[in-house]
PDB file of C-alpha atoms in Angstrom:
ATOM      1  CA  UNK C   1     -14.136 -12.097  -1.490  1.00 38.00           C
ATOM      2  CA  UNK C   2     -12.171 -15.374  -0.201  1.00 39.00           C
ATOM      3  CA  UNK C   3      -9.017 -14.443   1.290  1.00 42.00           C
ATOM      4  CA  UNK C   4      -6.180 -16.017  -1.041  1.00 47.00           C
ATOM      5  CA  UNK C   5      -4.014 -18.750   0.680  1.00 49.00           C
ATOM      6  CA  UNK C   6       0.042 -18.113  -0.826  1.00 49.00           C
ATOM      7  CA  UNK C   7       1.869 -21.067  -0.460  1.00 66.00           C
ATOM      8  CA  UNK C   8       5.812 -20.267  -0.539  1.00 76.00           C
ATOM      9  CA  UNK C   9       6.954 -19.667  -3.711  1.00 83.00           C
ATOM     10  CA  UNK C  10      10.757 -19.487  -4.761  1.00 90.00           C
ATOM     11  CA  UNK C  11      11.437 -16.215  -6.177  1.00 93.00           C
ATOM     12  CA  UNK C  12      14.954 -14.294  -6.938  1.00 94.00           C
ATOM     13  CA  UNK C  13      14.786 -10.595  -7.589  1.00 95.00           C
ATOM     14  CA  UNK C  14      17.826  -8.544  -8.991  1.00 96.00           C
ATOM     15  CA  UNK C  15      17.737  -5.048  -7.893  1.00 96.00           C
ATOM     16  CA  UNK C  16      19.018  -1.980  -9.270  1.00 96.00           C
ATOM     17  CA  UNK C  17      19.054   1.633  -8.607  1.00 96.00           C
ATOM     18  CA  UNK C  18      16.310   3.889  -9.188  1.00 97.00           C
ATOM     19  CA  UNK C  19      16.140   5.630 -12.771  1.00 97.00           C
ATOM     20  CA  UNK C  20      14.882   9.005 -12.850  1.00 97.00           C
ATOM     21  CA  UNK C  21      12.381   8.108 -14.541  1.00 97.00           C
ATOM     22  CA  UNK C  22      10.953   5.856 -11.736  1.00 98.00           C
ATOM     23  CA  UNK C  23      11.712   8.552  -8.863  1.00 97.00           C
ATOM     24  CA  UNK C  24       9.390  11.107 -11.144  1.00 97.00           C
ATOM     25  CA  UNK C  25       6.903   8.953 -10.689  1.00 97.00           C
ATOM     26  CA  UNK C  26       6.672   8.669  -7.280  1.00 98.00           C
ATOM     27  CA  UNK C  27       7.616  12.441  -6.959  1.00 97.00           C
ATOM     28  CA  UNK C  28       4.406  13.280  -8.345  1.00 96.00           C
ATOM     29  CA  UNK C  29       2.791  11.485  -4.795  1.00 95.00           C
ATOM     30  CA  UNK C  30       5.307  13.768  -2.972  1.00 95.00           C
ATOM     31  CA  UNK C  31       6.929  10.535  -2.465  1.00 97.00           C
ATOM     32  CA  UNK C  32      10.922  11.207  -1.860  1.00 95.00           C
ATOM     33  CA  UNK C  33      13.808   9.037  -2.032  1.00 95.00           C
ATOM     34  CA  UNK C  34      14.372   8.682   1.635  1.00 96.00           C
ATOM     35  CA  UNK C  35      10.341   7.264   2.236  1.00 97.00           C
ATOM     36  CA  UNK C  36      10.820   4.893   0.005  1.00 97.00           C
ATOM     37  CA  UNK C  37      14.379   3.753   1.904  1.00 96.00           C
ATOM     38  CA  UNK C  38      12.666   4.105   4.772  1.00 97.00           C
ATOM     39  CA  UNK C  39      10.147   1.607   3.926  1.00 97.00           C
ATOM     40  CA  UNK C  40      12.303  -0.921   2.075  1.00 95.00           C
ATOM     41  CA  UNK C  41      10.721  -0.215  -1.684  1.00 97.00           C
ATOM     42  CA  UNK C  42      13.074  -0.696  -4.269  1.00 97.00           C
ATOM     43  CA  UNK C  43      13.939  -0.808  -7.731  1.00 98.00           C
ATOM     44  CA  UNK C  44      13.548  -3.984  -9.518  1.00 98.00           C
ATOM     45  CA  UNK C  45      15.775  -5.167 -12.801  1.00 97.00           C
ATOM     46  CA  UNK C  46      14.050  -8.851 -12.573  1.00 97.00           C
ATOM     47  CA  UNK C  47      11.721 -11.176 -10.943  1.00 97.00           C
ATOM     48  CA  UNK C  48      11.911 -14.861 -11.480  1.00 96.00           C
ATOM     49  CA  UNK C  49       9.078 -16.906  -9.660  1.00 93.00           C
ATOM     50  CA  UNK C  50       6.856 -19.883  -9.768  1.00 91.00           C
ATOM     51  CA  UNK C  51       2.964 -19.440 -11.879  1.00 87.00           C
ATOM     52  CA  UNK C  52       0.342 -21.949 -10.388  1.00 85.00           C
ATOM     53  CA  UNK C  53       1.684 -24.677 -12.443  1.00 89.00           C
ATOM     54  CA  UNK C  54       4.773 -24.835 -11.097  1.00 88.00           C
ATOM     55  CA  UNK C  55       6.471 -23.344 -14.448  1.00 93.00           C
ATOM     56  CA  UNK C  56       9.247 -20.803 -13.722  1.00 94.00           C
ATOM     57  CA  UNK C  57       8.584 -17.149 -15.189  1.00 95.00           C
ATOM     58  CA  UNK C  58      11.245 -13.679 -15.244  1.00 96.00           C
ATOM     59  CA  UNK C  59       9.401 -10.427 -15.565  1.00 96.00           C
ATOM     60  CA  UNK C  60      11.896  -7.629 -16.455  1.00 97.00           C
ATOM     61  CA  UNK C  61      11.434  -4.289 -15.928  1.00 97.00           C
ATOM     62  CA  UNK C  62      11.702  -1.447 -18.932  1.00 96.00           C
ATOM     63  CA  UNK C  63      10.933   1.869 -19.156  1.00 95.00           C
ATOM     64  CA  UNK C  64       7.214   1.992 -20.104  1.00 97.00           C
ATOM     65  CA  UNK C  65       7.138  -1.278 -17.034  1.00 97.00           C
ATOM     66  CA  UNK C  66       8.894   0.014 -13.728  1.00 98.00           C
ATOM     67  CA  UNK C  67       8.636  -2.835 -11.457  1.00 98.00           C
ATOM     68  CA  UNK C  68       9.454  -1.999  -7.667  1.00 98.00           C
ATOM     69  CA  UNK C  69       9.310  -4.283  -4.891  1.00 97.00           C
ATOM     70  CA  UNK C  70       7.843  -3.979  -1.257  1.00 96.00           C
ATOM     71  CA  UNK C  71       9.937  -6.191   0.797  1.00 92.00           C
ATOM     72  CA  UNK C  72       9.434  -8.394   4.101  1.00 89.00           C
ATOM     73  CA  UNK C  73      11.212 -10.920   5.746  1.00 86.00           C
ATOM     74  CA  UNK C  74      10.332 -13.752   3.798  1.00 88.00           C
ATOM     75  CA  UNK C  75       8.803 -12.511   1.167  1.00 92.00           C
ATOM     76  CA  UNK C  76       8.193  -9.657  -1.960  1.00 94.00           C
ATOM     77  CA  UNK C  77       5.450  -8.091  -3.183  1.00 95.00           C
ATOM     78  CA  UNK C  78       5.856  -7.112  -6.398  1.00 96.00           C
ATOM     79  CA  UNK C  79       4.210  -3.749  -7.870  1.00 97.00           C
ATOM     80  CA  UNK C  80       4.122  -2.756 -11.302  1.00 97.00           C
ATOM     81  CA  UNK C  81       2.343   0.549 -12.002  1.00 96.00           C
ATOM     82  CA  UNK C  82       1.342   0.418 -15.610  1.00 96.00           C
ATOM     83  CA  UNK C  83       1.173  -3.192 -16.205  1.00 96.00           C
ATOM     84  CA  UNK C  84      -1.588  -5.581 -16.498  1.00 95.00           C
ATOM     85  CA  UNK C  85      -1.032  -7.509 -13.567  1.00 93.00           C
ATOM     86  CA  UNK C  86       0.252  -4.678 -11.303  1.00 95.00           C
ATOM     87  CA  UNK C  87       0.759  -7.333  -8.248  1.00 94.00           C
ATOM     88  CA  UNK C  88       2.608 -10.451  -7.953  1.00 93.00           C
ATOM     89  CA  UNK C  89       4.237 -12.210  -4.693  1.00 91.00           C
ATOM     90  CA  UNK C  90       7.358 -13.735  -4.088  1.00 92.00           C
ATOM     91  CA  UNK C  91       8.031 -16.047  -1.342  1.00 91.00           C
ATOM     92  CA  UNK C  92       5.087 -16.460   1.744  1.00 88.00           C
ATOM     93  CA  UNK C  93       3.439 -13.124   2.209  1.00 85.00           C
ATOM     94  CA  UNK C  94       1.834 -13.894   5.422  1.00 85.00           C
ATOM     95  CA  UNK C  95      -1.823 -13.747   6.058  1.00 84.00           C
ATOM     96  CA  UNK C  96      -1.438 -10.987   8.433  1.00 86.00           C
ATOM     97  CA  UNK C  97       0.575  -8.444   5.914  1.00 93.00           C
ATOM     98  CA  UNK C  98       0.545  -5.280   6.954  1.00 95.00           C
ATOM     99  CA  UNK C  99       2.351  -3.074   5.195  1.00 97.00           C
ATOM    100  CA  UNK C 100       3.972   0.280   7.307  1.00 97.00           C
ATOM    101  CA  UNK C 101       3.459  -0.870  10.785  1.00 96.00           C
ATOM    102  CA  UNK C 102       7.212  -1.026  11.692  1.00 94.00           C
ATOM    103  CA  UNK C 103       7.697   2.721  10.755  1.00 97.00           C
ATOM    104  CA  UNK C 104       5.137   3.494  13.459  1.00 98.00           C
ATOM    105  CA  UNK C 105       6.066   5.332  16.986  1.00 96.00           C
ATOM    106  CA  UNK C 106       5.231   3.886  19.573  1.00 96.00           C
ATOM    107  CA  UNK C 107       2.440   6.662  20.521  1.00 97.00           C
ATOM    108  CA  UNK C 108       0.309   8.952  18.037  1.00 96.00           C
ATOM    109  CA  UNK C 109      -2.368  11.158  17.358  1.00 96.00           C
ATOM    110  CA  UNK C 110      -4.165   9.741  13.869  1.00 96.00           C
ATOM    111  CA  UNK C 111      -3.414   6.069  12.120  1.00 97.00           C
ATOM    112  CA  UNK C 112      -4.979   6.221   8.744  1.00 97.00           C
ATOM    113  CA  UNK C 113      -5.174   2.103   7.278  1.00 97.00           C
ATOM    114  CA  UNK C 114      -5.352   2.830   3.691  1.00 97.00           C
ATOM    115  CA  UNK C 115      -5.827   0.800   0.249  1.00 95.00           C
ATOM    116  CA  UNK C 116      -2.074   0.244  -0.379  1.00 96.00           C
ATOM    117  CA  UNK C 117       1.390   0.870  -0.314  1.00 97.00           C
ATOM    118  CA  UNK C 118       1.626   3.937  -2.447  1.00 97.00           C
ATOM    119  CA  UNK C 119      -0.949   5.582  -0.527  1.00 97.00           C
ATOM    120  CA  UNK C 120       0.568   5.079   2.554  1.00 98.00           C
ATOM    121  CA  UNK C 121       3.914   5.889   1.210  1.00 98.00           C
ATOM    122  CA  UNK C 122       2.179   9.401   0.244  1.00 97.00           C
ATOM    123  CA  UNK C 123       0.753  10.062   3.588  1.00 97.00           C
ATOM    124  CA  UNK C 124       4.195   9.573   5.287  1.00 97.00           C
ATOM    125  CA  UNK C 125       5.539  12.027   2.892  1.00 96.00           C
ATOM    126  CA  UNK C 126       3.395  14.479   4.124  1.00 95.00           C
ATOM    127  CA  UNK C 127       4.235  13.453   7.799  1.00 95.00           C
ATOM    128  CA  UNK C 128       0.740  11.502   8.560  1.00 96.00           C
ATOM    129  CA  UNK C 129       1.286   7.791   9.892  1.00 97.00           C
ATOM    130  CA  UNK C 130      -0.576   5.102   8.166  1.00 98.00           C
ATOM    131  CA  UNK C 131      -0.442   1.244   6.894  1.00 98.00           C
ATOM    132  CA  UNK C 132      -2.453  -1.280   4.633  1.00 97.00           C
ATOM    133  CA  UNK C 133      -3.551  -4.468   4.662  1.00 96.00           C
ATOM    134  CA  UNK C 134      -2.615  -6.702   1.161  1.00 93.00           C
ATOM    135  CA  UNK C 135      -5.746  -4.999  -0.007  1.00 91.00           C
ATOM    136  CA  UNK C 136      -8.890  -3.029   1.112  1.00 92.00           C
ATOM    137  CA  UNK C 137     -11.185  -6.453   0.485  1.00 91.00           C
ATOM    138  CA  UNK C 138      -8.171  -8.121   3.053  1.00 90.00           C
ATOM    139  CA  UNK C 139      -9.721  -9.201   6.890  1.00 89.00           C
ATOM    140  CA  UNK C 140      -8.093  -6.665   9.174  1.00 94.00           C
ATOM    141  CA  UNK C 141      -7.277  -8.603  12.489  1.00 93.00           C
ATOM    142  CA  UNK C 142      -9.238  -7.001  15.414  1.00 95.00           C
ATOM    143  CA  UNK C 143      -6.108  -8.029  17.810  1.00 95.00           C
ATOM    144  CA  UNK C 144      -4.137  -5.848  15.762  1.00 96.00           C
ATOM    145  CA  UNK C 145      -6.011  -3.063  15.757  1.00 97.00           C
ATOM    146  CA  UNK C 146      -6.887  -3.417  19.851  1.00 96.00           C
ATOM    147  CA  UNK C 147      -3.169  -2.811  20.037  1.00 97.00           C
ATOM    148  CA  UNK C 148      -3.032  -0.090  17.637  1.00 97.00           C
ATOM    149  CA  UNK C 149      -5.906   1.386  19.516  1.00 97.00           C
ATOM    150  CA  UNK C 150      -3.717   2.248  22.554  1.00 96.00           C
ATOM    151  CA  UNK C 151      -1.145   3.661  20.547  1.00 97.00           C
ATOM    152  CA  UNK C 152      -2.854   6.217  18.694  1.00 97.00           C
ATOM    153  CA  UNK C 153      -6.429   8.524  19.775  1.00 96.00           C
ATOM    154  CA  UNK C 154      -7.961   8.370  16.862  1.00 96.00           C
ATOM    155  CA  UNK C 155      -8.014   5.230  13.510  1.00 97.00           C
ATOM    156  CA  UNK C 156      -8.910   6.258  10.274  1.00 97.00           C
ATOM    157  CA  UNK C 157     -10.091   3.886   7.256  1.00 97.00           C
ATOM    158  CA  UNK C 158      -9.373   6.014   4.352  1.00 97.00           C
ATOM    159  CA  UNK C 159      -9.847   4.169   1.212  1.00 96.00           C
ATOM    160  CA  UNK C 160     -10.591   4.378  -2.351  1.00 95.00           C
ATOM    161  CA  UNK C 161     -13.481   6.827  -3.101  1.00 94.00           C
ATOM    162  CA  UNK C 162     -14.700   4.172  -6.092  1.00 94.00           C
ATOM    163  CA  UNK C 163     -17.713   1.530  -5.036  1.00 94.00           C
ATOM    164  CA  UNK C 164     -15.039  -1.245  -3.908  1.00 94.00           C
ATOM    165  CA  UNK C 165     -13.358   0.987  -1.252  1.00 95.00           C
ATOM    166  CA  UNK C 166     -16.548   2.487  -0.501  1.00 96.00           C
ATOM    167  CA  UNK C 167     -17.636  -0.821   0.265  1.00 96.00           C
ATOM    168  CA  UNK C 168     -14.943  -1.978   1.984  1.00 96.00           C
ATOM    169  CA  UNK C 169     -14.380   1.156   4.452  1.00 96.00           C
ATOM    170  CA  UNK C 170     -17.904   0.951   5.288  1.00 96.00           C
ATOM    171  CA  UNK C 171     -17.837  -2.835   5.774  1.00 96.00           C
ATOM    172  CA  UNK C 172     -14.811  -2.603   8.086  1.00 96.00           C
ATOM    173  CA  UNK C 173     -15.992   0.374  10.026  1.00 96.00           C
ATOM    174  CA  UNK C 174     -18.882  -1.392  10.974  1.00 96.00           C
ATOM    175  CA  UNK C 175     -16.677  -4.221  11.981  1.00 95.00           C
ATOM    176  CA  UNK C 176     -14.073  -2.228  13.910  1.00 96.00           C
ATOM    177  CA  UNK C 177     -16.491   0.020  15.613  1.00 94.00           C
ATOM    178  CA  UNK C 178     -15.900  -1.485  18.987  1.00 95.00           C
ATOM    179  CA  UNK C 179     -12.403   0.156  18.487  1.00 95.00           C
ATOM    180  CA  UNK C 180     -13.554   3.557  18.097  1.00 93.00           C
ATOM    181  CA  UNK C 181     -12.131   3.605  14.355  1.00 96.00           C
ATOM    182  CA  UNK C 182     -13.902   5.832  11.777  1.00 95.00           C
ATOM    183  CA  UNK C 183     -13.767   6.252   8.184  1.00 94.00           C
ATOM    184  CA  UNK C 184     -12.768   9.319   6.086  1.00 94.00           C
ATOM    185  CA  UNK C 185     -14.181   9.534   2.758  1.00 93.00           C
ATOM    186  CA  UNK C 186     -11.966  12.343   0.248  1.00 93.00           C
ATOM    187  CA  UNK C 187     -13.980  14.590  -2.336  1.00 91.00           C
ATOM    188  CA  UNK C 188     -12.666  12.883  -5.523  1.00 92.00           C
ATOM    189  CA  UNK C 189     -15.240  12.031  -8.003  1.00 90.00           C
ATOM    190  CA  UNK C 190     -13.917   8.339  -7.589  1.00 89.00           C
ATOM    191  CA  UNK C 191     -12.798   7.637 -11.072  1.00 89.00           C
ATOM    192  CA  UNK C 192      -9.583   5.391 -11.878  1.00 87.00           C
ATOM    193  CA  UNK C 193      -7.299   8.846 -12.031  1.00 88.00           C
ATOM    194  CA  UNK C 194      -9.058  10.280  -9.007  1.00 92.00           C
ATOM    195  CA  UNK C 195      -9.765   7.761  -6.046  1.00 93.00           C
ATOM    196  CA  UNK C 196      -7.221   8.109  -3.361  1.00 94.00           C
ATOM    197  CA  UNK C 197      -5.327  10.076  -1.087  1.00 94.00           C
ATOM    198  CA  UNK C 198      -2.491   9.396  -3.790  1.00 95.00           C
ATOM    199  CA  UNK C 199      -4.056  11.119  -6.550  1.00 94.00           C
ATOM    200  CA  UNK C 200      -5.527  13.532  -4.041  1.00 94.00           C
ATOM    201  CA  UNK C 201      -1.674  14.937  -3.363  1.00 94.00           C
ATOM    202  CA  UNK C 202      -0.729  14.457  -6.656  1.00 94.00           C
ATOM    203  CA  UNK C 203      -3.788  16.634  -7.698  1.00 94.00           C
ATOM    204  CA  UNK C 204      -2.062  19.849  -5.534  1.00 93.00           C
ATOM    205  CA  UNK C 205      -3.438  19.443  -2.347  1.00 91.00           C
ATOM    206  CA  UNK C 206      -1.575  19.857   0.385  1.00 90.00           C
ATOM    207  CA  UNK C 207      -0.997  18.307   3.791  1.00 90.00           C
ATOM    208  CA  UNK C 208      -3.104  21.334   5.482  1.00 90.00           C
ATOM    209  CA  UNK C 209      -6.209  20.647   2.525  1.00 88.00           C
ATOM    210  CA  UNK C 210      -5.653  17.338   4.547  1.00 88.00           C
ATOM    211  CA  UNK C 211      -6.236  18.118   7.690  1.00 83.00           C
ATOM    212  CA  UNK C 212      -9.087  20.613   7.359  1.00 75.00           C
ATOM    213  CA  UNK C 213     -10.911  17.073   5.802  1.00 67.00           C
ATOM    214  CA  UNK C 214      -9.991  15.103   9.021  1.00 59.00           C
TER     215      UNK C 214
END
């Protein structure tokens, strides 16, 4: 899959606090209030952008449509659970996103690089460190993960159980093999409610059913 070039694109964003509604559903991913501070997600109201012909769009958030934001320095990516298009960007995402890496120490045991946001978001819940790429098909930059490779003993790909991820994890393992990383595949029969370490939490494991996997 060719990598996507983003040119800028204007965007404005108002924010707003997060309903209950919107922190159930990332409670159900063990996700709490102070991970998603932690890694700048918010609550968004509305998101006005640019489409590819130039023509100015708002999105607004409702009820059945929470919209939340992952934010960098010059940019947004927009997620929206239950919507059609669940991804849109704001702004110049840069080539070498990399979603979580600012949260890391300096030294650990285990990285996981997972298939998103959420899923990372769920394994720092649980007190595992971890970070994605803008998506598991995304080139993962080998001088990144040389660095990474001094910082922690052991690198994890953990990605969707479904053929894409399966794909992917195997496809990047092979690739990354140089840097002692591995992959970790869960026991989920890979269907769109049961694929990731997300659902995998939200299906009543626990962080010690994690670790026995690892």
């Amino acid at each position: 899959i060719k990598e996507q070039s983003y040119n800028p694109k204007p965007y404005s964003v108002f924010e707003r606090g997060f309903t209950l509604k919107e922190i159930d559903f990332w409670k159900q991913y063990g996700i709490t209030r102070e991970i998603l501070k932690l890694y700048k997600v918010v609550s968004l109201d509305e998101f006005t952008s640019e489409n590819k012909d130039l023509k100015s769009f708002t999105i607004q958030s409702s009820a059945e449509e929470p919209m939340f934001g992952y934010f960098g320095k010059k940019y947004v990516k927009i997620y929206r659970p239950f919507s059609q298009m669940r991804f849109l960007y704001g702004g110049n995402l840069p080539e070498s996103y990399c979603f979580g890496l600012e949260q890391l120490p300096a030294k650990g045991n285990t990285l996981f690089i997972t298939g998103g946001e959420k899923d990372v978001l769920s394994l720092a819940s649980k007190g595992f460190y971890a970070i994605c790429f803008n998506s598991e098909t995304s080139l993962i930059p080998e001088s990144l993960i040389k660095k990474l490779s001094y910082r922690f003993k052991h690198i994890l790909i953990l990605y969707d159980v479904d053929k894409t991820g399966l794909e992917a994890s195997l496809k990047h393992q092979k690739q990354l093999s140089g840097f002692g990383v591995n992959r970790l595949i869960l026991p989920l029969s890979g269907t769109k409610q049961e694929k990731d370490i997300s659902d995998f939490f939200r299906m009543g494991n626990t962080k010690n059913d994690f670790e026995m996997r690892g």
